[in-house]
Coordinates of C-alpha atoms and ligand atoms in Angstrom, one line a residue:
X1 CA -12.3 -17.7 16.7
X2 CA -10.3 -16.4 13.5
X3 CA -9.9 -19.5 10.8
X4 CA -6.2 -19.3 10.5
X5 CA -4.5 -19.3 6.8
X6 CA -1.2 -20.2 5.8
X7 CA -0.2 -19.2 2.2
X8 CA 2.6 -19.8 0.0
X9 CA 3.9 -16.6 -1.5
X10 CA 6.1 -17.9 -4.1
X11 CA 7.4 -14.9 -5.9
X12 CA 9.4 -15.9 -9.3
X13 CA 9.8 -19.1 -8.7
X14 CA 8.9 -22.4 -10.6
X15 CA 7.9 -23.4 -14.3
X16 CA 4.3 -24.7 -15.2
X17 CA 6.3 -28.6 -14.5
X18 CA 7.4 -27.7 -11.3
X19 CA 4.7 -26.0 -10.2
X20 CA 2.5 -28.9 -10.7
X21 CA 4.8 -31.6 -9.6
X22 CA 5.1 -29.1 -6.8
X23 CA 1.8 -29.3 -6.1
X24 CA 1.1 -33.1 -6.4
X25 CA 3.3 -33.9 -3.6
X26 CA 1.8 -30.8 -1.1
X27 CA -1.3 -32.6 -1.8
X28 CA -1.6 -35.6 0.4
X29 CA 0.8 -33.9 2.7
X30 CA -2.0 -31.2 3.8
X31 CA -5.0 -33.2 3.5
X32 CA -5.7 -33.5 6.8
X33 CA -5.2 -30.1 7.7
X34 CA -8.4 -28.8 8.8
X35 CA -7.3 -26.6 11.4
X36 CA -6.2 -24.0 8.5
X37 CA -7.0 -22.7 5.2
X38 CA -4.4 -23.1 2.6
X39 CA -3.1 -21.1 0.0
X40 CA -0.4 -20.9 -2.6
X41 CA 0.8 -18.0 -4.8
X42 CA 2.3 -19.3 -7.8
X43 CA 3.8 -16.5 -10.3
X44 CA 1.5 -15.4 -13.5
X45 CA 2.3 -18.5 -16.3
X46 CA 1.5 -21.7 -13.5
X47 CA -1.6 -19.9 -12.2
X48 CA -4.1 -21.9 -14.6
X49 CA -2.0 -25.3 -14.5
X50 CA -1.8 -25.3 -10.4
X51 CA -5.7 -24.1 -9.9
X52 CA -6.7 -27.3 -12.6
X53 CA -4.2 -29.2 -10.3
X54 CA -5.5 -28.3 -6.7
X55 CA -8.8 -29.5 -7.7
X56 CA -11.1 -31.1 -5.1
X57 CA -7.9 -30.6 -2.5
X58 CA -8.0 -28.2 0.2
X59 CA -5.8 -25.9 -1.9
X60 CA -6.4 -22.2 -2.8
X61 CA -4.5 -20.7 -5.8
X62 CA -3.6 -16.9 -5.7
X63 CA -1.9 -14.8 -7.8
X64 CA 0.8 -12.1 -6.5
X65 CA -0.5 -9.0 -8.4
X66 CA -3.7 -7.4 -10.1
X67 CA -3.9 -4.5 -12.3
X68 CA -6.8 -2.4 -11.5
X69 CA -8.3 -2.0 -15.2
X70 CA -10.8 -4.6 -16.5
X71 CA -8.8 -4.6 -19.5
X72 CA -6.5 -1.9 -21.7
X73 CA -3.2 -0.9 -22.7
X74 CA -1.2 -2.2 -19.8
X75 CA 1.6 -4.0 -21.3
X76 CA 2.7 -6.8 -18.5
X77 CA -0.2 -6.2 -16.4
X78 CA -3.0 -8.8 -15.9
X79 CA -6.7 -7.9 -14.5
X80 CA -8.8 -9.1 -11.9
X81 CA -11.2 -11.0 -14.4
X82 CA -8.3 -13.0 -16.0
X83 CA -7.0 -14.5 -12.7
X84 CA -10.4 -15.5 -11.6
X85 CA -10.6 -17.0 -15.6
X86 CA -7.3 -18.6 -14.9
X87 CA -8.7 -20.2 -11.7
X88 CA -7.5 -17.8 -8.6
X89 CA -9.9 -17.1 -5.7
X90 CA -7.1 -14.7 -3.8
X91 CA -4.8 -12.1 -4.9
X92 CA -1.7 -11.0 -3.2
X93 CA -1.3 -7.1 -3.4
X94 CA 1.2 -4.5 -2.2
X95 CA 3.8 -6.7 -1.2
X96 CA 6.7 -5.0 -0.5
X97 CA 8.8 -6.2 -3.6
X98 CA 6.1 -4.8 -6.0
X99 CA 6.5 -1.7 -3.7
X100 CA 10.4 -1.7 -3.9
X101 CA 11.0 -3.0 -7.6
X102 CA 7.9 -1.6 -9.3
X103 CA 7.1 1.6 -7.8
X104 CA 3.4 0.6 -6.2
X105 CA 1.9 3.4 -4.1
X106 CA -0.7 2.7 -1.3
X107 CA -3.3 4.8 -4.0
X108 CA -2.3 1.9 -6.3
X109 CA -2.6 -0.5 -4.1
X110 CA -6.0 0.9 -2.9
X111 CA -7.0 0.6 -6.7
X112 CA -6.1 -2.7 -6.7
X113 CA -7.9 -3.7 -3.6
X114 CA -10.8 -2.4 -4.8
X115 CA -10.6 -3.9 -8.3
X116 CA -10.2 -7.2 -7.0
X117 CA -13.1 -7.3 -4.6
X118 CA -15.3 -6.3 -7.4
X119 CA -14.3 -9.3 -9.0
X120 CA -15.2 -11.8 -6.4
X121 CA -11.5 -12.0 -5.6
X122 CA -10.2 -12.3 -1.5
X123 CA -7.5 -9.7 -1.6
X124 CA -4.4 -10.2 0.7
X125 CA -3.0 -7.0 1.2
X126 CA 0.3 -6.3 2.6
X127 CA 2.2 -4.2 4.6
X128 CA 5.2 -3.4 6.6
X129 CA 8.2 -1.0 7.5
X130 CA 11.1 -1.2 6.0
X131 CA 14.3 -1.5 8.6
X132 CA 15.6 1.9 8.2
X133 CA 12.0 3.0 9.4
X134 CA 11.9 0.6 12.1
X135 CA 15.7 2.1 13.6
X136 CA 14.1 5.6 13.1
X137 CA 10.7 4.4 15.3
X138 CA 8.3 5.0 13.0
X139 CA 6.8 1.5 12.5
X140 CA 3.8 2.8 13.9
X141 CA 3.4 5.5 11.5
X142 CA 4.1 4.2 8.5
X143 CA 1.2 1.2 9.0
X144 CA -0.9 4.0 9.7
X145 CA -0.1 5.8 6.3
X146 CA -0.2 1.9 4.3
X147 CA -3.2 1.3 6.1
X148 CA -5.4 4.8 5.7
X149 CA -4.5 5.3 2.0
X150 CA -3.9 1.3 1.0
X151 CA -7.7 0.9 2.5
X152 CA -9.1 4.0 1.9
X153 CA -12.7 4.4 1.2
X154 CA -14.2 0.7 1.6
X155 CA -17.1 -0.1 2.7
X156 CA -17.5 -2.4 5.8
X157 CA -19.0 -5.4 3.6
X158 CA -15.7 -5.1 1.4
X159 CA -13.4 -4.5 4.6
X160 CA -14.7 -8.2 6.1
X161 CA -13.3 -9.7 2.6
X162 CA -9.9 -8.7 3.1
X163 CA -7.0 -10.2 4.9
X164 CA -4.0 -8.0 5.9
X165 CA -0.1 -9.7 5.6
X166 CA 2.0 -7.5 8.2
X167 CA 5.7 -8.5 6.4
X168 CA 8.3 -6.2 7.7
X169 CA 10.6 -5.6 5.2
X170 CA 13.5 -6.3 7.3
X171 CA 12.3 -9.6 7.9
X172 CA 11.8 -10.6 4.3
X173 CA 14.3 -13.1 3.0
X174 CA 16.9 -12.3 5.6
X175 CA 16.1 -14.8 8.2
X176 CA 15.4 -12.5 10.8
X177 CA 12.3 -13.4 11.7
X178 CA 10.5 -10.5 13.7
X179 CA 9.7 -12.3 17.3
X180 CA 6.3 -13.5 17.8
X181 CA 6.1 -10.2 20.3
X182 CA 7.1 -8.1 18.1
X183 CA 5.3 -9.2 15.1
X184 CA 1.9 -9.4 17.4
X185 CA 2.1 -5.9 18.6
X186 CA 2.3 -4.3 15.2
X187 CA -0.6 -6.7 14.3
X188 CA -2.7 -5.2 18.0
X189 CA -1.3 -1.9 16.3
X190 CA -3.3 -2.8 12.6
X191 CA -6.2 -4.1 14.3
X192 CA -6.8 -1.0 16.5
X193 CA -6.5 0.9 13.2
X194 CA -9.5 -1.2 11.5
X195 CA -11.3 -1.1 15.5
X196 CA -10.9 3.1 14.9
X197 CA -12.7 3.0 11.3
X198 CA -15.2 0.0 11.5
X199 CA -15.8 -1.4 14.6
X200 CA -15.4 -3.9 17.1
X201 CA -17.1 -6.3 15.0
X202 CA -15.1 -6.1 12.1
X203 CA -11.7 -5.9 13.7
X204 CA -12.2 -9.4 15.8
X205 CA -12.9 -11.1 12.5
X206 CA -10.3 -9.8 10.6
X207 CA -7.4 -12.2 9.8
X208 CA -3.9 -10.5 9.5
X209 CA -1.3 -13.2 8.8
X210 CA 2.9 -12.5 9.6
X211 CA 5.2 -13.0 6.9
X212 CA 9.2 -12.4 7.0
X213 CA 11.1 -15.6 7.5
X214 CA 8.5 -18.0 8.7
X215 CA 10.1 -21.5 9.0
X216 CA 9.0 -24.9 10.5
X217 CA 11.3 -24.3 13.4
X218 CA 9.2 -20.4 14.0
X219 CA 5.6 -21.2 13.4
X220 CA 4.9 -23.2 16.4
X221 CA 5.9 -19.8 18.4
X222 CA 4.0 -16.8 16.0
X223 CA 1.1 -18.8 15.9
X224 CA 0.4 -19.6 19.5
X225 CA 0.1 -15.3 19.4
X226 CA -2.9 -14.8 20.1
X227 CA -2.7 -11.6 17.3
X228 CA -1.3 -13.8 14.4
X229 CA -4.0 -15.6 12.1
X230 CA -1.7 -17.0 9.9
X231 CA 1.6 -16.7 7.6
X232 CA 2.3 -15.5 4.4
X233 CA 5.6 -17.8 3.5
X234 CA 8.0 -17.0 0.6
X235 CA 11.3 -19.3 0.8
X236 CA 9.8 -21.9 2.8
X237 CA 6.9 -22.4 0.8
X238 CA 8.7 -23.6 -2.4
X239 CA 9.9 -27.0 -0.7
X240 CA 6.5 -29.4 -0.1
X241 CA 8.1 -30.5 2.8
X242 CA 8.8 -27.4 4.8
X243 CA 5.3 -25.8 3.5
X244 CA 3.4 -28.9 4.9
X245 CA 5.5 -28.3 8.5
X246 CA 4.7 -25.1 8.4
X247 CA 0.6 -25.4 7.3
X248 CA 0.3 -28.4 9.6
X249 CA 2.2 -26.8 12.9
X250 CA -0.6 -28.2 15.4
X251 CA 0.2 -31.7 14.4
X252 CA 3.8 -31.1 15.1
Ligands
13P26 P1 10.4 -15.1 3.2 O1 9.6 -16.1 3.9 O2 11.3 -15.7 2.2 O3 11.2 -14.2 4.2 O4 9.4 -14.2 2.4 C1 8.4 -13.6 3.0 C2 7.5 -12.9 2.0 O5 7.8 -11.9 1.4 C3 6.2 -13.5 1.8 O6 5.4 -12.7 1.0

């Protein structure tokens, strides 16, 4: 049985105050969620406030990008041994938006991956088709391409420290969720990739969360695929009351 993992991807949203006021109220409203591992992505400047924050709680803290260099002339860019200062245990990386608005390759992204696991860090790497490359049927190929240059060259150990996000682009902000059929076969899809490279093994344990629209009223439905581990949330997640639905959808 996959632990399941529901993370809040919360892009650039919140100060350092809301962020922990944010916090303070998902809190008690989680606590008893043991079926699930928690997570929450809060942008660069709150990392350090929400990790002191989600102390002793259930809560994991993530950060939404990594740069690959343990330190240099990267103006804007953060490394892998700062967020693990600041308090993070995950790190989000490729997500589309970085892809779309900054230009990230899957060669960047496999730099990233790689620079994050060397730092202890549980990377959560995303990927997706865009809807122009659904309409043109090539969903299939363009995980393929994400997935044999994003993952290139890592080792089994390293491969069973990853989780995959599979976030259609189309499905991103727009409120069209993918169906849970939908969204599970491109997950059978990634998971026959990761059978291909590393085994049987490997691929059953591997978590790959959905994201694209996940709401209280959706999760019930993803989740009871038996393909989906989890959900990587962007607008619901900033509201402690429809992130707590959504994390605690077996009590429902
Ligand atoms: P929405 O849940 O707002 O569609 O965002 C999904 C996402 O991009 C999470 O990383």
């Amino acid at each position: 049985m996959r632990r399941a993992v529901i993370a809040g991807n919360w892009k650039m949203y919140k100060t350092i105050a809301e962020a922990v006021e944010f916090v303070g109220k998902l809190r008690p409203l989680v606590a008893q969620a043991d079926h699930c591992e928690v997570v929450v992505a809060p942008p660069f400047t709150a990392l350090r406030a929400v990790a002191e924050a989600v102390k002793g709680s259930r809560l994991a803290v993530a950060a939404q990008d990594v740069h690959w260099d343990k330190e240099g002339a990267h103006t804007g860019d953060v490394s892998p041994a700062m967020l693990v200062e600041a308090g993070c245990t995950h790190v989000i990386i490729g997500h589309s938006e970085r892809r779309q608005d900054h230009g990230e390759t899957d060669e960047n992204v496999n730099r990233k991956l790689k620079a994050a696991l060397a730092a202890g860090l549980t990377p959560i790497v995303c990927v997706g088709e865009t809807l122009a490359e659904r309409e043109a049927v090539k969903t299939v190929e363009v995980l393929q391409r994400q997935f044999q240059g994003g993952f290139a060259g890592l080792t089994p150990q390293d491969f069973s420290r990853i989780m995959i996000a599979y976030e259609p682009v189309w499905a991103i902000g727009t409120g069209r969720t993918a169906t849970p059929e939908m969204a599970a076969e491109s997950h059978r899809y990634l998971r026959g990739l990761v059978r291909q490279k590393y085994g049987e093994e490997l691929a059953g344990r591997l978590r790959i969360l959905y994201g694209g629209s996940v709401k209280p009223d959706n999760i019930v439905g993803l989740m009871a695929q038996e393909e989906i581990d989890g959900a990587l949330v962007g607008g619901a997640s900033l509201k402690a009351d429809s992130f707590s639905a959504i994390v605690n959808y077996r009590r429902a």
